[in-house]
Amino acid sequence: MSQAKRRWLILAHPFNMDGRAASHTITDKIPHLLAAGIDIEVISGVTGELDHRFAHHQVWSAGPSGFKFELRHVLRHSLKSKLAYRLIMLILSLVLLPLIFIERLFKPVESSWSWQISATRKGLQLARQKPFDLVYSTAGPFAAHLAAQQIKKVLNIPWLAEIHDPLVMPGTHPKSRRQKAYADVERQICLDADIAIWFTDQAMFSAK
């Protein structure tokens, strides 16, 4: 009897997004994962190209600042008229301004933080259809790591976290609310991830 394929759920917000190093560090690995016989499904943001080689699910951020960032990118690539783009973004900015102001009072971090809500919901929905053996969070925005942490806790599966840039700069001590929020994400990775990979030795040493 042949051994069942391993199924990995990959969370990467900027997957297949042109010009983003955080995208290339995961997309360049995809051929090797497929060649190794791993059955993968990817959850990403909506800012990159849809990949048809495997199941690729694109979800929007749940918060206003993340939604604005993603819509701006989508419209820039889909609208030919610069005037139409600027008009839509002006109206959207005015509508979302109060919500973004409130959001940043409570979450003074990167705009894509709320993508973790959408990615977690989608990941658990996919797992109910067919279980995963591992959840793999990677790429720049930390929302992928927080989503993977929640999925790990609910499904009780291993979590592999790949950190590209230091969440806390080596040699510094977090002081601002924003810095402390990033430090807390790094703490959760250190405590809960089954495998954690930093791209630089100094960043790993600092995290330890």
PDB file of C-alpha atoms in Angstrom:
ATOM      1  CA  MET A   1       0.000   0.000   0.000  1.00  0.00           C
ATOM      2  CA  SER A   2       1.424   3.408  -0.956  1.00  0.00           C
ATOM      3  CA  GLN A   3       2.107   5.909   1.806  1.00  0.00           C
ATOM      4  CA  ALA A   4      -0.415   8.763   2.012  1.00  0.00           C
ATOM      5  CA  LYS A   5       0.833  12.153   0.862  1.00  0.00           C
ATOM      6  CA  ARG A   6       1.782  14.676   3.511  1.00  0.00           C
ATOM      7  CA  ARG A   7      -0.526  17.695   3.472  1.00  0.00           C
ATOM      8  CA  TRP A   8       0.852  21.109   4.356  1.00  0.00           C
ATOM      9  CA  LEU A   9      -1.090  24.332   4.791  1.00  0.00           C
ATOM     10  CA  ILE A  10       1.063  27.323   3.836  1.00  0.00           C
ATOM     11  CA  LEU A  11       0.181  30.806   5.092  1.00  0.00           C
ATOM     12  CA  ALA A  12       1.922  33.675   3.287  1.00  0.00           C
ATOM     13  CA  HIS A  13       0.219  37.043   2.854  1.00  0.00           C
ATOM     14  CA  PRO A  14       2.304  38.351  -0.120  1.00  0.00           C
ATOM     15  CA  PHE A  15       2.421  35.030  -2.008  1.00  0.00           C
ATOM     16  CA  ASN A  16       3.093  35.539  -5.772  1.00  0.00           C
ATOM     17  CA  MET A  17       3.362  39.298  -5.270  1.00  0.00           C
ATOM     18  CA  ASP A  18       5.739  40.906  -7.760  1.00  0.00           C
ATOM     19  CA  GLY A  19       8.681  42.793  -6.327  1.00  0.00           C
ATOM     20  CA  ARG A  20       8.366  41.421  -2.789  1.00  0.00           C
ATOM     21  CA  ALA A  21      11.325  39.498  -1.406  1.00  0.00           C
ATOM     22  CA  ALA A  22       8.982  37.954   1.162  1.00  0.00           C
ATOM     23  CA  SER A  23       7.071  36.401  -1.729  1.00  0.00           C
ATOM     24  CA  HIS A  24      10.097  34.932  -3.497  1.00  0.00           C
ATOM     25  CA  THR A  25      11.398  33.216  -0.383  1.00  0.00           C
ATOM     26  CA  ILE A  26       8.319  30.987  -0.353  1.00  0.00           C
ATOM     27  CA  THR A  27       7.419  30.764  -4.035  1.00  0.00           C
ATOM     28  CA  ASP A  28      10.955  29.602  -4.873  1.00  0.00           C
ATOM     29  CA  LYS A  29      10.461  26.668  -2.482  1.00  0.00           C
ATOM     30  CA  ILE A  30       7.179  25.507  -4.017  1.00  0.00           C
ATOM     31  CA  PRO A  31       8.719  23.379  -6.845  1.00  0.00           C
ATOM     32  CA  HIS A  32      10.886  21.576  -4.274  1.00  0.00           C
ATOM     33  CA  LEU A  33       7.924  20.874  -1.993  1.00  0.00           C
ATOM     34  CA  LEU A  34       5.901  19.523  -4.903  1.00  0.00           C
ATOM     35  CA  ALA A  35       8.847  17.404  -6.078  1.00  0.00           C
ATOM     36  CA  ALA A  36       9.090  15.955  -2.562  1.00  0.00           C
ATOM     37  CA  GLY A  37       5.529  14.685  -2.927  1.00  0.00           C
ATOM     38  CA  ILE A  38       3.973  17.132  -0.460  1.00  0.00           C
ATOM     39  CA  ASP A  39       0.345  18.022  -1.105  1.00  0.00           C
ATOM     40  CA  ILE A  40       0.152  21.769  -0.413  1.00  0.00           C
ATOM     41  CA  GLU A  41      -2.606  24.307  -0.077  1.00  0.00           C
ATOM     42  CA  VAL A  42      -1.792  28.002   0.163  1.00  0.00           C
ATOM     43  CA  ILE A  43      -3.701  30.810   1.842  1.00  0.00           C
ATOM     44  CA  SER A  44      -2.500  34.262   0.858  1.00  0.00           C
ATOM     45  CA  GLY A  45      -3.656  37.825   0.545  1.00  0.00           C
ATOM     46  CA  VAL A  46      -5.267  39.136  -2.638  1.00  0.00           C
ATOM     47  CA  THR A  47      -2.259  41.186  -3.760  1.00  0.00           C
ATOM     48  CA  GLY A  48      -0.488  38.423  -5.702  1.00  0.00           C
ATOM     49  CA  GLU A  49      -1.243  36.300  -8.748  1.00  0.00           C
ATOM     50  CA  LEU A  50      -3.400  33.216  -8.294  1.00  0.00           C
ATOM     51  CA  ASP A  51      -1.332  30.031  -8.641  1.00  0.00           C
ATOM     52  CA  HIS A  52      -3.093  27.214 -10.503  1.00  0.00           C
ATOM     53  CA  ARG A  53      -0.596  24.430  -9.773  1.00  0.00           C
ATOM     54  CA  PHE A  54      -2.321  23.624  -6.468  1.00  0.00           C
ATOM     55  CA  ALA A  55      -5.172  24.844  -4.289  1.00  0.00           C
ATOM     56  CA  HIS A  56      -4.495  28.543  -3.714  1.00  0.00           C
ATOM     57  CA  HIS A  57      -6.980  30.556  -1.644  1.00  0.00           C
ATOM     58  CA  GLN A  58      -6.831  34.351  -1.515  1.00  0.00           C
ATOM     59  CA  VAL A  59      -8.530  36.124   1.394  1.00  0.00           C
ATOM     60  CA  TRP A  60      -8.917  39.802   2.304  1.00  0.00           C
ATOM     61  CA  SER A  61      -7.822  41.351   5.590  1.00  0.00           C
ATOM     62  CA  ALA A  62     -10.647  41.792   8.074  1.00  0.00           C
ATOM     63  CA  GLY A  63      -9.572  45.244   9.308  1.00  0.00           C
ATOM     64  CA  PRO A  64      -9.984  48.601   7.521  1.00  0.00           C
ATOM     65  CA  SER A  65      -6.296  49.486   7.066  1.00  0.00           C
ATOM     66  CA  GLY A  66      -5.439  46.060   5.669  1.00  0.00           C
ATOM     67  CA  PHE A  67      -8.477  46.120   3.377  1.00  0.00           C
ATOM     68  CA  LYS A  68      -7.468  49.570   2.106  1.00  0.00           C
ATOM     69  CA  PHE A  69      -3.888  48.461   1.421  1.00  0.00           C
ATOM     70  CA  GLU A  70      -5.041  45.392  -0.489  1.00  0.00           C
ATOM     71  CA  LEU A  71      -7.752  47.157  -2.478  1.00  0.00           C
ATOM     72  CA  ARG A  72      -5.296  49.864  -3.469  1.00  0.00           C
ATOM     73  CA  HIS A  73      -2.974  47.231  -4.894  1.00  0.00           C
ATOM     74  CA  VAL A  74      -5.788  45.372  -6.691  1.00  0.00           C
ATOM     75  CA  LEU A  75      -7.224  48.544  -8.226  1.00  0.00           C
ATOM     76  CA  ARG A  76      -3.807  49.772  -9.323  1.00  0.00           C
ATOM     77  CA  HIS A  77      -3.363  46.611 -11.349  1.00  0.00           C
ATOM     78  CA  SER A  78      -6.921  46.350 -12.678  1.00  0.00           C
ATOM     79  CA  LEU A  79      -7.903  49.934 -13.533  1.00  0.00           C
ATOM     80  CA  LYS A  80      -6.453  51.547 -16.642  1.00  0.00           C
ATOM     81  CA  SER A  81      -7.672  55.020 -15.727  1.00  0.00           C
ATOM     82  CA  LYS A  82      -5.491  56.777 -13.148  1.00  0.00           C
ATOM     83  CA  LEU A  83      -8.281  59.267 -12.545  1.00  0.00           C
ATOM     84  CA  ALA A  84     -10.767  56.504 -11.692  1.00  0.00           C
ATOM     85  CA  TYR A  85      -8.216  54.919  -9.374  1.00  0.00           C
ATOM     86  CA  ARG A  86      -7.565  58.174  -7.514  1.00  0.00           C
ATOM     87  CA  LEU A  87     -11.259  58.967  -7.224  1.00  0.00           C
ATOM     88  CA  ILE A  88     -12.133  55.540  -5.804  1.00  0.00           C
ATOM     89  CA  MET A  89      -9.232  55.640  -3.357  1.00  0.00           C
ATOM     90  CA  LEU A  90     -10.170  59.157  -2.218  1.00  0.00           C
ATOM     91  CA  ILE A  91     -13.738  58.103  -1.465  1.00  0.00           C
ATOM     92  CA  LEU A  92     -12.571  54.904   0.219  1.00  0.00           C
ATOM     93  CA  SER A  93     -10.012  56.785   2.334  1.00  0.00           C
ATOM     94  CA  LEU A  94     -12.664  59.224   3.577  1.00  0.00           C
ATOM     95  CA  VAL A  95     -15.082  56.401   4.424  1.00  0.00           C
ATOM     96  CA  LEU A  96     -12.468  54.295   6.211  1.00  0.00           C
ATOM     97  CA  LEU A  97     -10.629  57.127   7.977  1.00  0.00           C
ATOM     98  CA  PRO A  98     -12.588  56.962  11.281  1.00  0.00           C
ATOM     99  CA  LEU A  99     -12.316  53.163  11.379  1.00  0.00           C
ATOM    100  CA  ILE A 100      -8.580  53.227  10.651  1.00  0.00           C
ATOM    101  CA  PHE A 101      -8.072  55.843  13.370  1.00  0.00           C
ATOM    102  CA  ILE A 102      -9.845  53.639  15.923  1.00  0.00           C
ATOM    103  CA  GLU A 103      -7.993  50.551  14.713  1.00  0.00           C
ATOM    104  CA  ARG A 104      -4.588  52.186  15.154  1.00  0.00           C
ATOM    105  CA  LEU A 105      -5.448  53.288  18.678  1.00  0.00           C
ATOM    106  CA  PHE A 106      -5.789  49.641  19.675  1.00  0.00           C
ATOM    107  CA  LYS A 107      -3.441  48.004  17.130  1.00  0.00           C
ATOM    108  CA  PRO A 108      -0.436  50.273  16.432  1.00  0.00           C
ATOM    109  CA  VAL A 109       1.180  47.721  14.127  1.00  0.00           C
ATOM    110  CA  GLU A 110       1.380  46.918  10.415  1.00  0.00           C
ATOM    111  CA  SER A 111      -1.794  47.349   8.383  1.00  0.00           C
ATOM    112  CA  SER A 112      -2.086  43.660   7.468  1.00  0.00           C
ATOM    113  CA  TRP A 113      -2.351  42.452  11.089  1.00  0.00           C
ATOM    114  CA  SER A 114      -6.071  41.631  10.651  1.00  0.00           C
ATOM    115  CA  TRP A 115      -5.311  39.178   7.841  1.00  0.00           C
ATOM    116  CA  GLN A 116      -4.717  36.656  10.635  1.00  0.00           C
ATOM    117  CA  ILE A 117      -8.492  36.623  11.295  1.00  0.00           C
ATOM    118  CA  SER A 118      -9.367  35.792   7.690  1.00  0.00           C
ATOM    119  CA  ALA A 119      -6.510  33.306   7.284  1.00  0.00           C
ATOM    120  CA  THR A 120      -7.387  31.470  10.501  1.00  0.00           C
ATOM    121  CA  ARG A 121     -11.038  31.167   9.514  1.00  0.00           C
ATOM    122  CA  LYS A 122     -10.148  29.899   6.036  1.00  0.00           C
ATOM    123  CA  GLY A 123      -7.522  27.472   7.311  1.00  0.00           C
ATOM    124  CA  LEU A 124      -9.911  25.858   9.791  1.00  0.00           C
ATOM    125  CA  GLN A 125     -12.586  25.636   7.105  1.00  0.00           C
ATOM    126  CA  LEU A 126     -10.173  23.819   4.762  1.00  0.00           C
ATOM    127  CA  ALA A 127      -9.063  21.475   7.562  1.00  0.00           C
ATOM    128  CA  ARG A 128     -12.651  20.392   8.131  1.00  0.00           C
ATOM    129  CA  GLN A 129     -12.793  19.274   4.495  1.00  0.00           C
ATOM    130  CA  LYS A 130      -9.471  17.396   4.622  1.00  0.00           C
ATOM    131  CA  PRO A 131      -6.967  17.362   7.534  1.00  0.00           C
ATOM    132  CA  PHE A 132      -3.471  18.844   7.330  1.00  0.00           C
ATOM    133  CA  ASP A 133      -0.276  17.351   8.740  1.00  0.00           C
ATOM    134  CA  LEU A 134       1.508  20.687   9.257  1.00  0.00           C
ATOM    135  CA  VAL A 135       0.880  24.431   9.104  1.00  0.00           C
ATOM    136  CA  TYR A 136       3.729  26.521   7.672  1.00  0.00           C
ATOM    137  CA  SER A 137       3.759  30.288   8.214  1.00  0.00           C
ATOM    138  CA  THR A 138       6.171  32.448   6.283  1.00  0.00           C
ATOM    139  CA  ALA A 139       6.770  35.773   4.523  1.00  0.00           C
ATOM    140  CA  GLY A 140       6.943  39.298   5.873  1.00  0.00           C
ATOM    141  CA  PRO A 141       3.713  40.215   7.706  1.00  0.00           C
ATOM    142  CA  PHE A 142       3.461  38.608  11.151  1.00  0.00           C
ATOM    143  CA  ALA A 143      -0.270  37.937  10.676  1.00  0.00           C
ATOM    144  CA  ALA A 144       0.639  34.601   9.070  1.00  0.00           C
ATOM    145  CA  HIS A 145       2.407  33.460  12.250  1.00  0.00           C
ATOM    146  CA  LEU A 146      -0.496  34.388  14.521  1.00  0.00           C
ATOM    147  CA  ALA A 147      -2.947  32.626  12.218  1.00  0.00           C
ATOM    148  CA  ALA A 148      -0.741  29.516  12.189  1.00  0.00           C
ATOM    149  CA  GLN A 149      -0.534  29.580  15.971  1.00  0.00           C
ATOM    150  CA  GLN A 150      -4.335  29.561  16.256  1.00  0.00           C
ATOM    151  CA  ILE A 151      -4.669  26.794  13.671  1.00  0.00           C
ATOM    152  CA  LYS A 152      -2.060  24.705  15.518  1.00  0.00           C
ATOM    153  CA  LYS A 153      -3.953  25.082  18.796  1.00  0.00           C
ATOM    154  CA  VAL A 154      -7.320  24.119  17.320  1.00  0.00           C
ATOM    155  CA  LEU A 155      -6.114  21.256  15.119  1.00  0.00           C
ATOM    156  CA  ASN A 156      -3.203  20.069  17.306  1.00  0.00           C
ATOM    157  CA  ILE A 157      -0.796  19.822  14.361  1.00  0.00           C
ATOM    158  CA  PRO A 158       2.877  20.870  14.106  1.00  0.00           C
ATOM    159  CA  TRP A 159       3.652  24.502  13.260  1.00  0.00           C
ATOM    160  CA  LEU A 160       6.685  25.564  11.225  1.00  0.00           C
ATOM    161  CA  ALA A 161       7.395  29.314  11.412  1.00  0.00           C
ATOM    162  CA  GLU A 162       9.845  31.012   9.048  1.00  0.00           C
ATOM    163  CA  ILE A 163      10.920  34.532  10.044  1.00  0.00           C
ATOM    164  CA  HIS A 164      12.540  36.648   7.325  1.00  0.00           C
ATOM    165  CA  ASP A 165      13.287  39.947   9.062  1.00  0.00           C
ATOM    166  CA  PRO A 166      13.856  40.356  12.803  1.00  0.00           C
ATOM    167  CA  LEU A 167      10.614  41.248  14.567  1.00  0.00           C
ATOM    168  CA  VAL A 168      12.737  42.876  17.260  1.00  0.00           C
ATOM    169  CA  MET A 169      15.962  44.473  16.049  1.00  0.00           C
ATOM    170  CA  PRO A 170      18.974  42.721  17.597  1.00  0.00           C
ATOM    171  CA  GLY A 171      20.500  44.688  20.444  1.00  0.00           C
ATOM    172  CA  THR A 172      17.380  46.768  21.152  1.00  0.00           C
ATOM    173  CA  HIS A 173      14.837  46.634  23.961  1.00  0.00           C
ATOM    174  CA  PRO A 174      11.170  47.158  22.984  1.00  0.00           C
ATOM    175  CA  LYS A 175       9.819  50.429  24.392  1.00  0.00           C
ATOM    176  CA  SER A 176       6.909  51.660  22.273  1.00  0.00           C
ATOM    177  CA  ARG A 177       3.539  49.882  22.037  1.00  0.00           C
ATOM    178  CA  ARG A 178       4.373  48.909  18.472  1.00  0.00           C
ATOM    179  CA  GLN A 179       7.756  47.423  19.415  1.00  0.00           C
ATOM    180  CA  LYS A 180       6.238  45.540  22.348  1.00  0.00           C
ATOM    181  CA  ALA A 181       3.539  44.115  20.074  1.00  0.00           C
ATOM    182  CA  TYR A 182       6.201  42.759  17.710  1.00  0.00           C
ATOM    183  CA  ALA A 183       8.156  41.369  20.650  1.00  0.00           C
ATOM    184  CA  ASP A 184       5.044  39.553  21.834  1.00  0.00           C
ATOM    185  CA  VAL A 185       4.621  37.925  18.409  1.00  0.00           C
ATOM    186  CA  GLU A 186       8.238  36.757  18.551  1.00  0.00           C
ATOM    187  CA  ARG A 187       7.674  35.422  22.075  1.00  0.00           C
ATOM    188  CA  GLN A 188       4.663  33.405  20.893  1.00  0.00           C
ATOM    189  CA  ILE A 189       6.691  31.951  18.023  1.00  0.00           C
ATOM    190  CA  CYS A 190       9.480  30.927  20.409  1.00  0.00           C
ATOM    191  CA  LEU A 191       7.041  29.304  22.834  1.00  0.00           C
ATOM    192  CA  ASP A 192       4.555  27.604  20.502  1.00  0.00           C
ATOM    193  CA  ALA A 193       6.205  26.848  17.151  1.00  0.00           C
ATOM    194  CA  ASP A 194       7.469  23.284  16.733  1.00  0.00           C
ATOM    195  CA  ILE A 195      10.087  24.482  14.251  1.00  0.00           C
ATOM    196  CA  ALA A 196      11.212  28.120  13.983  1.00  0.00           C
ATOM    197  CA  ILE A 197      13.640  29.276  11.302  1.00  0.00           C
ATOM    198  CA  TRP A 198      15.267  32.717  11.301  1.00  0.00           C
ATOM    199  CA  PHE A 199      17.004  33.885   8.133  1.00  0.00           C
ATOM    200  CA  THR A 200      19.935  35.389  10.068  1.00  0.00           C
ATOM    201  CA  ASP A 201      21.915  34.028  13.007  1.00  0.00           C
ATOM    202  CA  GLN A 202      21.843  37.379  14.796  1.00  0.00           C
ATOM    203  CA  ALA A 203      18.060  37.592  14.621  1.00  0.00           C
ATOM    204  CA  MET A 204      17.805  34.067  16.039  1.00  0.00           C
ATOM    205  CA  PHE A 205      20.276  34.880  18.818  1.00  0.00           C
ATOM    206  CA  SER A 206      18.313  38.017  19.687  1.00  0.00           C
ATOM    207  CA  ALA A 207      15.028  36.088  19.764  1.00  0.00           C
ATOM    208  CA  LYS A 208      16.535  33.506  22.119  1.00  0.00           C
TER     209      LYS A 208
END
